[in-house]
Amino acid sequence: MRSLLALLPLVLLACSGDDNQPSAAADAGSDAEETSADTFEAGPGTSCTSARDTAVAPVDKVSTSVVKIISDEAGVKTLFIDATAGGSSSAKSNPWVYLKLSTGTRVDLTDKQAFDSPDWDLAFKRPVIHTNSGDAGPGGGGARFLAGKAFDAVTVADVTSLKVETWFDAECQPFLDAIGSIKTTFDSWYTYEASTSKVMPKAGTFAVRGATGDLYKLEIQTYYGTDTGGTTGASGNYVIKYAYLGKLPK
Amino acid sequence: MKRLAIFALVSAWAQAASAEECSQNRPTDGATAYGGYVYEGAAKSWATPEGNARVWWVETGAHAAPTFSSRTDGVPDVVAIVGEVLEQAVAGYQKLGFEPALRDGDYPSCASNGGDGRYDVYLVAFKGADGVTANERCTTVGTAQRCPGFMLVDRNFKARGYDSQREGAETVVAHEYFHMVQNAYDVGMDRWWAEGTAQWAVKQLYPANGDLERFLPSFFAESGRPIDTPPAGVTSGFLYGAAIWPVFLHQHRGKETVTSVMAALGAGKGPVLAATDGVLVGAGTSLADEFAAFATWNAATGSRASSGGYADAAKYPMVNVEEFPDGETAELSGITAGFASRYYRLADPSPRTITLTTDDTRLGGVAVPLEDGKVALSKAVPLPASVQGEAIVVLAGRSSKKTDVRWALRASVPVVEPPPQATGGDDDGGCTFTERAPHGAAASAAFVGVALLSALVRRARAPRPSRRR
């Protein structure tokens, strides 16, 4: 088993005096190296093309899966996202679902197009979620899990650091989790219950930076959702809620 | 589906907790049992007369096993079959040259070892799997982690889609016991090798068992994926389909190659591909050369099978072969990495020179004729080569490196140069490619290396289509 989490480079957000204007800083590993907010730019994508294609298995189709806003109240959107990809046995032949957080809508891109597009913020397929950043795309996204932090209690001040999608080491060897999935910024969002064969969201909230720098807080409510917000759906059906926290400078 | 392996996941948990005494509680241990598989009611056990196995079951509650018995001692048939199969696996794998699994009888203060040093099997009602191996009390030997453990298997194989309890036991128990054998070497070996060799091992014990073949399509459908980079998910068929690699090592290099790789892993010479290269270099070949042969054999399966290659090649699925464009000069290019393979069919019957431009420490190419739709393995030649007639070009990785390697494959009408001046009267020195064609019959393709020196140098590293089985 690989245990390479510690090798994942981080991107730190150094909060300025203005809670709504956090600045971005880059870091590689534990030796944080802060940079000014002015350097916040979209990334170049991956340098591990073959390894990325192996890991993601891009499908040359646009997802037609349902992404539906269940509610939009007081700045908090609740979304249903069908990321079943046709079920576990068909997933490899069906594309990822790309989401734009500002609108709560699906972005119609093939997987290959998404690698080069800044127009999406999050991608979903089965239990794997990633941001538009680093090896996943040219966006300036990122995420970090705030373990145990309740959604309502999260403010921009809690977002002291974010990770970008760093899927490979310098030799393009993938960082994998226990089940062989690429370790994304949303890695370990769930616990697996062997006795029920179900995945359950861990308690806490994700800080998510969109492709263009918008900062959000996001809670995964269930992996077994329905489009009315229920929890009795098939696996791969997310219900998430999220809210805008602030805008990062370009 | 078999063994929808929560194996890797639970294996990871097992490793994490393995330093503790009794770290993996068993179904007989109450609410804290491993994976939530908790027996209700009094557990029964049956010890095999051979002395290696103890099978546990309950007759009440959610995990109740079928109690039908055709035996005079009243032991349920499914219990006895599981015990018998485990005994066959213990004896059979040792006969193949593997170490036995570690025993759990020396847990000094752990009541949860099944009461003795026998290998314990617990029959439970699985939800999404039908067998799992748990590790406990691992010890570090060099860089290897060696662990005893126990296994859980389904209580009723027949209800899981197997034709019989025995077929299910042979498929699952023998597979899981091979994981226990692997764990006597190193619990951390790559999952594709762990699952692949477990499938291969079952086939050695039970040649009629069809589980190995059942998963091969998942591997053959993804030949472009590096062998050591399985798709995500512990249920991936690719992991099990990777059994074709130890099948190849066995049939091309001898079954001791598989045991030697396992021993190398136990000696801390992993990961698997590095250990394999070490073993193969010691045998006078290399992983790069053998992988090229493997990739070529994989082109010669199903309806493309002829002589040579896998013993059961005709029963195996076929790799995807893409069409190479026609034309006087045609080119394909791409990016690849690792020990992966790609296949292109040249349908144009006119003579052409096939060249591969790439980093040849990372990628190599082989051309092999198609004769009446059958791959003529004995006529495979490394690129560059001249071909005439239908052929398959095989691109095969020569390195496990995963950084991008670019390649361009070019087919062009050959330029026939005038014969060089004879030096010393050796008429053979001026042969054109057509004259040197080793199989020049009109009905078959003609293949020969274009640059003789280059071909000779590269031939030493070329795949060796073999009839060894």
XYZ file of C-alpha atoms in Angstrom:
719
model
C 0.000 0.000 0.000
C 1.182 3.423 -0.782
C 0.904 6.037 1.848
C 1.967 9.123 0.062
C -0.420 11.699 1.374
C 2.432 13.502 2.998
C 3.983 14.051 -0.380
C 1.022 15.910 -1.749
C 2.008 19.468 -2.392
C -0.247 21.966 -0.825
C -1.414 25.364 -1.745
C -1.812 27.603 1.203
C -4.145 30.465 1.408
C -2.736 33.244 3.527
C -5.698 35.216 4.682
C -5.422 38.943 4.407
C -7.099 41.389 6.717
C -10.177 41.239 4.568
C -12.006 37.982 5.122
C -13.556 38.242 1.712
C -10.255 38.664 -0.038
C -7.970 35.815 0.918
C -4.729 35.702 -0.964
C -3.197 32.653 -2.574
C 0.148 31.163 -1.824
C 1.896 28.139 -3.191
C 3.655 25.488 -1.213
C 5.363 22.228 -1.892
C 4.999 19.887 1.028
C 5.510 21.000 4.551
C 7.851 23.863 3.722
C 5.211 26.399 2.938
C 6.310 29.041 0.529
C 3.884 31.889 0.412
C 3.489 33.979 -2.649
C 1.574 37.139 -3.227
C -2.020 37.180 -4.280
C -0.969 38.623 -7.601
C 0.518 35.317 -8.649
C -2.803 33.552 -8.532
C -3.274 32.200 -12.024
C -4.696 29.231 -13.783
C -2.309 26.308 -13.840
C -0.763 24.720 -16.891
C -2.451 21.362 -16.477
C -0.498 18.153 -16.234
C 2.904 17.126 -17.500
C 1.932 13.467 -17.106
C -0.419 13.060 -20.043
C -0.183 9.313 -20.389
C -0.387 8.677 -16.666
C -3.368 11.006 -16.387
C -5.171 9.284 -19.231
C -4.509 5.962 -17.551
C -5.784 7.230 -14.230
C -8.841 9.050 -15.459
C -9.628 6.982 -18.545
C -11.169 9.953 -20.347
C -14.331 9.233 -22.265
C -15.026 11.120 -25.466
C -18.624 11.854 -24.579
C -20.520 14.597 -22.782
C -22.394 13.548 -19.699
C -26.142 13.832 -19.841
C -26.585 13.051 -16.168
C -28.968 15.100 -14.093
C -27.662 18.007 -12.084
C -30.562 19.668 -10.325
C -30.844 22.506 -7.858
C -33.062 21.169 -5.098
C -33.088 24.431 -3.187
C -31.428 27.838 -3.273
C -32.092 29.740 -0.113
C -30.148 32.393 1.743
C -27.119 31.829 -0.393
C -27.029 28.102 0.193
C -27.624 25.862 -2.780
C -28.537 22.213 -2.388
C -27.790 20.144 -5.463
C -28.566 16.685 -6.676
C -25.825 15.282 -8.901
C -26.191 12.001 -10.717
C -22.601 10.783 -10.824
C -23.558 7.138 -11.161
C -21.889 6.960 -14.581
C -24.210 4.135 -15.478
C -23.299 2.108 -12.420
C -19.985 0.743 -11.279
C -19.693 -1.791 -14.072
C -20.380 0.792 -16.789
C -18.508 3.698 -15.263
C -15.420 3.336 -17.380
C -17.397 3.962 -20.545
C -19.276 6.971 -19.235
C -17.851 10.463 -18.713
C -17.401 12.559 -15.623
C -20.000 15.120 -14.613
C -18.600 18.638 -14.568
C -20.148 21.234 -12.319
C -20.020 25.014 -12.266
C -20.580 26.112 -8.725
C -21.632 29.699 -9.435
C -24.691 28.504 -11.338
C -25.156 25.053 -9.867
C -25.314 23.605 -13.357
C -23.648 20.905 -15.371
C -20.976 21.973 -17.836
C -21.166 20.041 -21.065
C -17.630 18.941 -21.811
C -16.061 15.681 -22.789
C -13.393 14.432 -20.426
C -10.670 15.384 -22.884
C -12.130 18.864 -23.327
C -12.290 19.292 -19.573
C -8.553 18.761 -19.277
C -8.089 22.045 -21.128
C -11.125 23.991 -19.945
C -11.332 26.579 -17.153
C -15.135 26.520 -17.343
C -15.820 23.962 -14.632
C -15.112 23.813 -10.920
C -15.754 20.267 -9.751
C -15.876 16.886 -11.446
C -17.783 13.877 -10.148
C -17.702 10.229 -11.081
C -18.813 7.535 -8.693
C -17.069 8.209 -5.355
C -14.300 10.340 -6.852
C -14.446 14.117 -6.886
C -11.797 16.565 -8.004
C -11.278 20.245 -8.619
C -10.162 22.086 -11.725
C -6.542 22.488 -10.778
C -3.119 20.950 -11.129
C -3.142 17.635 -12.960
C -6.903 17.808 -13.539
C -7.178 20.977 -15.536
C -5.991 24.486 -16.185
C -8.138 26.113 -13.510
C -6.970 27.651 -10.290
C -9.098 25.458 -8.085
C -8.370 23.510 -4.951
C -9.971 22.085 -1.852
C -9.380 21.095 1.720
C -11.464 19.147 4.175
C -12.212 20.851 7.446
C -12.751 17.768 9.557
C -15.519 18.015 12.098
C -16.310 21.596 11.162
C -20.026 22.149 10.760
C -21.118 23.745 7.511
C -22.868 26.675 9.129
C -19.870 27.457 11.289
C -17.368 27.692 8.442
C -16.156 31.141 7.485
C -13.390 32.223 5.195
C -11.164 32.536 8.242
C -11.225 28.746 8.560
C -9.675 28.350 5.138
C -6.019 28.587 5.952
C -4.842 26.251 3.234
C -6.004 24.412 0.155
C -4.655 21.534 -1.858
C -4.494 21.430 -5.630
C -4.882 18.270 -7.669
C -1.445 16.709 -7.446
C -1.987 13.238 -8.768
C 1.554 12.308 -9.681
C 5.065 12.616 -8.434
C 7.906 13.932 -10.535
C 8.162 10.556 -12.260
C 4.437 10.560 -13.047
C 3.827 7.773 -10.567
C 0.293 8.188 -9.269
C -0.635 8.825 -5.684
C -3.334 6.264 -4.990
C -5.732 5.620 -2.180
C -6.505 2.263 -0.606
C -8.780 1.216 -3.435
C -6.496 2.329 -6.224
C -8.179 5.600 -7.036
C -6.182 8.715 -7.664
C -5.829 10.715 -4.493
C -7.670 13.919 -5.194
C -8.256 16.948 -3.054
C -11.486 15.247 -2.020
C -9.668 12.079 -1.056
C -11.141 10.319 1.938
C -14.369 12.303 1.981
C -16.101 9.141 3.097
C -15.759 6.127 5.280
C -16.542 2.709 3.901
C -18.775 0.479 5.946
C -17.905 -3.064 5.067
C -20.922 -4.556 6.766
C -23.305 -2.527 4.605
C -20.976 -1.989 1.640
C -21.855 1.696 1.797
C -19.817 4.860 1.803
C -20.769 7.514 4.300
C -19.640 11.153 4.305
C -17.304 12.061 7.103
C -18.400 14.804 9.438
C -17.033 18.102 8.252
C -17.041 20.642 5.475
C -14.903 21.148 2.408
C -13.406 24.485 1.515
C -13.443 24.601 -2.272
C -11.869 27.062 -4.608
C -13.429 27.218 -8.048
C -11.499 27.378 -11.272
C -11.497 31.147 -11.316
C -10.799 31.681 -7.652
C -14.211 31.802 -6.041
C -14.157 30.277 -2.608
C -16.973 28.093 -1.347
C -17.833 25.875 1.567
C -19.360 22.559 0.619
C -20.921 19.662 2.470
C -21.567 16.240 0.973
C -24.840 15.109 2.485
C -25.234 11.714 0.911
C -23.904 9.425 -1.799
C -27.307 7.799 -2.086
C -29.400 10.842 -2.876
C -32.554 11.454 -4.799
C -33.473 14.508 -6.831
C -35.785 15.600 -4.073
C -33.086 15.537 -1.440
C -33.796 12.077 -0.110
C -31.205 9.494 0.876
C -32.619 6.344 -0.645
C -31.092 6.536 -4.094
C -28.562 4.311 -5.791
C -24.865 4.787 -5.142
C -23.266 7.647 -7.047
C -26.165 10.043 -6.531
C -24.862 12.949 -4.514
C -26.728 15.540 -2.598
C -24.432 18.419 -1.709
C -24.974 21.838 -0.293
C -22.635 24.762 -0.687
C -22.347 28.478 -0.213
C -20.126 31.194 -1.543
C -17.505 32.423 0.882
C -15.574 35.016 -1.073
C -13.649 35.859 -4.165
C -9.987 35.212 -4.560
C -8.067 37.798 -6.525
C -6.999 36.951 -10.048
C -18.900 -11.705 -9.552
C -16.322 -13.298 -7.353
C -14.590 -11.827 -4.386
C -15.769 -8.284 -5.046
C -12.715 -7.558 -3.121
C -13.150 -5.350 -0.250
C -9.900 -7.222 0.184
C -7.592 -4.344 -0.557
C -9.514 -2.006 1.637
C -9.760 -4.294 4.570
C -6.208 -5.363 3.995
C -5.210 -1.769 4.465
C -7.142 -1.611 7.705
C -5.539 -4.808 8.794
C -2.088 -3.456 8.183
C -2.833 -0.286 10.028
C -3.907 -2.150 13.104
C -1.631 -5.098 12.844
C 0.766 -4.127 15.574
C -1.874 -4.739 18.192
C -2.582 -8.066 19.748
C -5.815 -9.542 18.428
C -6.083 -6.583 16.123
C -8.621 -8.239 13.870
C -11.501 -9.608 15.808
C -13.284 -12.523 14.306
C -16.969 -13.319 13.859
C -16.802 -15.237 17.123
C -15.638 -12.142 18.983
C -18.850 -10.170 19.248
C -19.714 -6.684 18.164
C -16.194 -5.608 17.320
C -15.710 -8.339 14.749
C -13.894 -7.598 11.572
C -15.995 -5.929 8.912
C -19.073 -6.159 11.096
C -19.442 -9.871 10.455
C -20.674 -10.998 13.848
C -21.945 -14.464 14.628
C -25.193 -14.741 16.527
C -25.602 -17.865 18.588
C -23.096 -20.551 19.349
C -20.359 -21.020 16.788
C -19.387 -24.493 15.727
C -16.127 -25.544 14.176
C -14.824 -28.528 12.315
C -11.162 -29.431 12.151
C -9.931 -31.313 9.112
C -8.268 -34.680 9.717
C -5.164 -33.494 7.863
C -4.620 -30.975 10.633
C -4.305 -27.669 8.787
C -7.778 -26.188 8.654
C -10.612 -25.289 11.005
C -13.910 -24.162 9.557
C -16.330 -22.117 11.650
C -20.048 -21.658 11.183
C -23.284 -20.868 12.943
C -26.704 -22.363 12.456
C -28.758 -19.396 13.590
C -28.874 -15.708 12.807
C -27.916 -13.740 9.727
C -24.817 -15.801 9.036
C -26.384 -19.223 9.418
C -24.836 -21.726 7.036
C -26.753 -24.444 5.217
C -26.801 -27.427 7.520
C -27.491 -30.130 4.967
C -25.113 -33.005 5.450
C -24.577 -36.138 3.452
C -21.843 -37.226 5.824
C -22.011 -39.790 8.570
C -20.518 -37.353 11.065
C -23.235 -34.792 10.379
C -20.828 -32.016 9.463
C -22.585 -29.769 6.953
C -21.453 -30.477 3.430
C -20.442 -26.875 2.776
C -18.253 -26.910 5.878
C -16.535 -30.112 4.893
C -16.018 -28.960 1.331
C -14.420 -25.722 2.487
C -12.111 -27.659 4.780
C -11.207 -30.154 2.085
C -10.436 -27.447 -0.442
C -8.287 -25.581 2.038
C -6.299 -28.734 2.695
C -5.857 -29.214 -1.040
C -4.635 -25.624 -1.350
C -2.181 -25.998 1.523
C -0.669 -29.100 -0.035
C -0.910 -27.907 -3.608
C 0.784 -24.550 -3.179
C 3.609 -26.081 -1.219
C 4.067 -28.555 -4.021
C 4.322 -25.635 -6.432
C 7.189 -24.327 -4.345
C 5.534 -21.648 -2.238
C 5.973 -21.090 1.457
C 3.004 -22.088 3.592
C 0.850 -19.364 5.090
C 1.868 -18.236 8.555
C -0.020 -19.846 11.392
C -1.873 -18.082 14.158
C -1.229 -20.461 17.023
C 1.423 -18.447 18.783
C -0.662 -15.486 19.817
C 0.320 -15.464 23.445
C -2.552 -13.549 24.924
C -5.068 -13.576 22.159
C -8.073 -15.775 22.579
C -9.116 -14.839 19.100
C -6.876 -17.118 17.159
C -9.413 -19.862 16.693
C -7.897 -21.797 19.559
C -4.982 -23.329 17.720
C -2.561 -22.841 14.874
C -4.826 -24.151 12.151
C -5.901 -21.842 9.367
C -9.309 -20.537 10.330
C -12.122 -20.052 7.872
C -15.334 -18.371 8.964
C -18.495 -18.861 6.933
C -20.515 -15.662 6.809
C -23.213 -14.037 4.708
C -21.432 -11.610 2.464
C -23.232 -8.682 0.942
C -21.039 -7.650 -1.938
C -18.179 -10.127 -1.856
C -17.679 -13.802 -1.385
C -14.308 -14.005 0.280
C -11.812 -11.896 2.130
C -8.527 -12.425 3.904
C -7.686 -10.524 7.065
C -4.150 -10.009 8.297
C -3.103 -9.655 11.877
C -0.022 -9.501 14.036
C 2.309 -8.626 11.188
C 6.028 -8.673 11.714
C 8.573 -6.687 9.796
C 11.328 -8.668 8.151
C 13.609 -6.315 6.292
C 11.239 -4.251 4.227
C 8.599 -6.953 4.100
C 5.561 -7.199 6.334
C 4.634 -10.809 7.011
C 1.297 -11.605 8.503
C -0.769 -14.555 9.592
C -4.500 -14.131 9.489
C -7.782 -15.763 8.767
C -10.360 -15.769 6.046
C -14.039 -15.147 5.724
C -15.863 -16.844 2.882
C -19.451 -17.003 1.884
C -21.573 -19.535 3.744
C -23.416 -20.703 0.651
C -21.567 -20.549 -2.641
C -24.363 -22.130 -4.564
C -26.548 -19.196 -3.712
C -23.862 -16.847 -5.045
C -24.090 -18.131 -8.571
C -21.627 -20.988 -8.501
C -22.696 -24.249 -10.005
C -21.925 -26.097 -6.807
C -20.583 -25.578 -3.305
C -17.389 -27.258 -4.408
C -16.875 -25.008 -7.412
C -17.405 -22.000 -5.180
C -15.006 -23.286 -2.562
C -12.355 -24.093 -5.140
C -12.713 -20.624 -6.606
C -12.837 -18.643 -3.396
C -11.126 -20.627 -0.641
C -8.130 -21.569 -2.781
C -7.878 -17.945 -3.916
C -8.050 -16.528 -0.417
C -5.585 -19.056 0.908
C -3.138 -17.940 -1.738
C -3.459 -14.430 -0.304
C -2.484 -15.936 3.039
C 0.494 -17.528 1.299
C 1.427 -14.171 -0.217
C 1.197 -12.629 3.216
C 3.898 -15.012 4.384
C 6.175 -13.178 1.932
C 4.983 -9.584 2.066
C 1.517 -8.262 2.647
C 2.275 -5.108 0.690
C 2.771 -6.542 -2.780
C 1.013 -4.851 -5.687
C -2.645 -5.770 -5.790
C -2.628 -6.651 -9.500
C 0.088 -9.217 -8.814
C -1.608 -10.434 -5.653
C -4.945 -10.998 -7.347
C -3.422 -12.183 -10.606
C -1.228 -14.804 -9.011
C -4.084 -15.919 -6.761
C -6.141 -16.576 -9.876
C -3.212 -18.328 -11.515
C -2.660 -20.442 -8.393
C -6.256 -21.627 -8.349
C -5.846 -22.685 -11.972
C -2.802 -24.760 -11.028
C -4.841 -26.626 -8.442
C -7.998 -26.916 -10.463
C -7.336 -26.766 -14.214
C -11.031 -27.099 -14.993
C -11.931 -24.055 -12.905
C -12.974 -21.232 -15.208
C -12.539 -18.242 -12.952
C -9.224 -17.206 -14.483
C -10.723 -17.019 -17.957
C -13.776 -15.229 -16.619
C -11.775 -12.141 -15.757
C -9.378 -12.048 -18.704
C -11.588 -9.806 -20.854
C -11.120 -6.980 -18.365
C -7.380 -7.166 -18.872
C -7.331 -7.705 -22.618
C -9.713 -4.792 -23.131
C -7.210 -2.454 -21.515
C -3.910 -3.465 -23.029
C -2.952 0.192 -23.294
C -2.969 0.477 -19.525
C 0.354 -0.172 -17.784
C 0.139 -3.546 -16.129
C 1.087 -2.094 -12.764
C -1.568 0.620 -12.921
C -4.934 -1.073 -12.523
C -8.108 0.943 -12.762
C -9.523 2.403 -9.619
C -11.611 0.203 -7.433
C -10.843 -2.941 -5.538
C -13.462 -4.729 -7.586
C -11.670 -4.078 -10.821
C -11.704 -7.065 -13.124
C -8.316 -5.910 -14.409
C -6.743 -6.960 -11.112
C -7.966 -10.507 -11.583
C -7.457 -10.486 -15.331
C -3.803 -9.674 -14.695
C -3.529 -13.410 -14.045
C -2.488 -13.626 -17.671
C 0.942 -12.266 -16.679
C 1.856 -15.133 -14.331
C 0.301 -17.493 -16.875
C 2.738 -16.080 -19.411
C 5.710 -16.228 -17.033
C 4.829 -19.818 -16.225
C 4.374 -20.945 -19.823
C 7.224 -18.943 -21.325
C 9.821 -19.109 -18.565
C 8.677 -21.887 -16.282
C 6.495 -21.858 -13.190
C 9.520 -21.413 -10.967
C 9.641 -17.854 -12.305
C 6.473 -17.084 -10.383
C 7.754 -18.619 -7.171
C 11.059 -16.816 -7.616
C 9.340 -13.464 -7.991
C 7.360 -14.173 -4.846
C 10.558 -15.029 -3.003
C 12.173 -11.845 -4.274
C 9.247 -9.854 -2.928
C 9.675 -11.556 0.409
C 13.317 -10.536 0.322
C 12.345 -6.910 -0.089
C 13.207 -6.645 -3.757
C 9.867 -5.164 -4.727
C 7.882 -3.643 -6.191
C 6.708 -6.507 -8.348
C 8.096 -5.350 -11.663
C 11.529 -4.671 -10.188
C 11.519 -8.066 -8.506
C 10.438 -9.686 -11.762
C 13.188 -7.975 -13.714
C 15.721 -9.191 -11.188
C 14.531 -12.756 -11.530
C 14.454 -12.592 -15.324
C 17.871 -10.973 -15.636
C 19.174 -13.757 -13.441
C 17.717 -16.186 -15.947
C 19.427 -14.490 -18.876
C 16.581 -12.354 -20.155
C 14.873 -9.206 -18.909
C 11.485 -7.824 -18.037
C 11.609 -5.573 -21.105
C 12.165 -8.495 -23.451
C 9.652 -10.715 -21.730
C 7.010 -8.022 -21.719
C 7.460 -7.619 -25.468
C 6.963 -11.361 -25.847
C 3.952 -11.170 -23.537
C 2.415 -8.384 -25.596
C 3.016 -10.395 -28.758
C 1.474 -13.534 -27.284
C -1.543 -11.449 -26.337
C -2.028 -10.636 -30.010
C -2.269 -14.356 -30.739
C -5.416 -15.354 -28.883
C -9.002 -16.173 -29.708
C -9.555 -16.488 -33.426
C -6.040 -15.146 -34.042
C -4.414 -18.020 -32.166
C -2.218 -20.417 -34.064
C 0.770 -22.454 -32.976
C 2.934 -21.125 -30.172
C 1.869 -18.753 -27.454
C -0.502 -19.712 -24.665
C -1.559 -23.308 -24.321
C -5.175 -22.166 -24.157
C -4.728 -19.188 -26.478
C -7.776 -19.990 -28.542
C -9.970 -19.776 -25.439
C -8.705 -16.364 -24.431
C -10.199 -13.012 -25.360
C -8.532 -10.807 -27.934
C -6.833 -7.453 -27.541
C -8.208 -4.480 -29.412
C -6.353 -3.965 -32.660
C -6.597 -0.583 -34.356
C -6.332 -0.167 -38.080
C -3.167 1.369 -39.408
C -3.931 3.847 -42.201
C -3.307 2.785 -45.778
C -1.182 4.757 -48.168
C 2.302 4.925 -49.544
C 3.439 6.746 -46.463
C 1.275 6.603 -43.376
C 2.042 7.541 -39.842
C 0.507 7.215 -36.416
C 1.777 8.895 -33.301
C 0.923 8.978 -29.658
C 2.028 9.165 -26.083
C 2.403 6.202 -23.816
C 4.151 5.169 -20.619
C 4.991 2.072 -18.664
C 4.561 -1.584 -19.462
C 1.579 -1.166 -21.729
C 0.940 -2.415 -25.241
C -0.820 -1.253 -28.384
C -1.748 -3.069 -31.543
C -2.152 -1.928 -35.127
C -3.211 -3.958 -38.122
C -1.695 -3.301 -41.504
C -4.149 -4.501 -44.090
C -2.399 -3.097 -47.171
C -0.704 -6.061 -48.853
C 1.940 -3.992 -50.618
C 5.520 -4.102 -49.337
C 6.242 -1.492 -46.713
C 8.942 -0.555 -44.309
C 7.731 -0.102 -40.741
C 9.756 2.143 -38.484
C 9.202 3.252 -34.923
C 10.599 6.552 -33.773
C 10.702 6.799 -30.016
C 12.906 6.453 -26.974
C 13.874 2.826 -27.430
C 14.719 2.445 -23.766
C 11.025 3.036 -23.104
C 9.194 1.472 -26.014
C 9.819 -1.189 -28.630
C 7.952 -2.583 -31.577
C 7.406 -5.948 -33.176
C 5.783 -6.861 -36.475
C 4.089 -10.193 -36.764
C 2.349 -11.543 -39.852
C -1.285 -12.461 -39.999
C -1.721 -15.562 -42.079
C -5.333 -16.385 -42.806
C -6.222 -14.298 -39.813
C -3.865 -16.183 -37.514
C -0.903 -14.540 -35.836
C 2.295 -16.306 -36.909
C 4.233 -15.884 -33.686
C 7.281 -17.719 -34.985
C 7.715 -15.027 -37.650
C 7.671 -12.023 -35.343
C 10.491 -9.570 -35.966
C 11.490 -6.392 -34.188
C 11.057 -3.009 -35.805
C 12.284 -1.636 -38.085
C 11.088 -4.284 -40.475
C 9.773 -4.763 -43.951
C 6.403 -6.354 -44.301
C 4.388 -7.609 -47.186
C 0.919 -8.750 -46.495
C -1.382 -8.432 -43.583
C 0.379 -7.919 -40.278
C -0.010 -6.703 -36.733
C 2.423 -4.231 -35.259
C 2.814 -4.554 -31.508
C 4.129 -1.651 -29.463
C 5.261 -2.778 -26.032
C 6.669 -0.805 -23.138
C 10.212 -1.534 -22.043
C 10.225 0.408 -18.801
C 7.931 0.958 -15.860
C 8.573 4.705 -15.973
C 5.360 6.663 -16.179
C 6.604 9.917 -17.644
C 5.333 10.577 -21.133
C 7.125 8.896 -24.002
C 6.193 9.982 -27.497
C 6.230 7.629 -30.421
C 5.646 7.713 -34.139
C 4.991 4.647 -36.224
C 5.602 5.026 -39.927
C 4.802 2.703 -42.828
C 6.307 3.602 -46.145
C 7.074 2.024 -49.480
C 10.589 0.692 -49.118
C 13.425 2.174 -51.063
C 15.301 -0.676 -52.654
C 18.923 0.301 -52.717
C 21.343 -1.183 -55.192
C 23.294 -4.095 -53.806
C 26.545 -3.043 -52.171
C 29.796 -4.115 -53.784
C 30.733 -7.596 -52.788
C 33.734 -7.747 -50.479
C 35.346 -11.118 -50.487
C 32.860 -12.729 -52.767
C 30.111 -13.294 -50.212
C 27.038 -13.219 -52.352
C 24.812 -13.123 -49.322
C 26.016 -9.671 -48.421
C 23.970 -7.989 -51.063
C 20.549 -9.477 -50.460
C 17.550 -7.267 -50.826
C 14.775 -7.555 -48.336
C 12.777 -9.719 -50.683
C 15.621 -12.131 -51.174
C 16.131 -12.398 -47.446
C 12.529 -12.906 -46.743
C 12.457 -15.975 -44.538
C 8.992 -16.996 -45.557
C 8.685 -15.910 -49.143
C 5.760 -18.017 -50.239
C 3.266 -15.961 -52.095
C 0.508 -16.728 -49.650
C 2.383 -15.491 -46.608
C 3.782 -12.212 -45.511
C 7.470 -11.531 -45.957
C 9.261 -10.087 -42.972
C 12.810 -9.043 -42.512
C 14.712 -6.416 -40.605
C 15.525 -3.461 -42.859
C 18.887 -2.573 -41.504
C 20.684 -5.835 -40.988
C 23.069 -4.589 -38.360
C 20.305 -2.862 -36.521
C 18.177 -5.937 -36.676
C 20.932 -8.119 -35.364
C 21.648 -5.798 -32.497
C 18.033 -5.453 -31.601
C 17.264 -9.078 -32.188
C 19.203 -9.946 -29.090
C 16.560 -8.025 -27.178
C 13.669 -9.140 -29.279
C 10.805 -11.178 -27.953
C 11.260 -14.869 -28.255
C 8.063 -16.460 -29.384
C 8.256 -19.761 -27.654
C 6.562 -23.077 -27.806
C 7.471 -23.842 -24.264
C 4.392 -24.565 -22.308
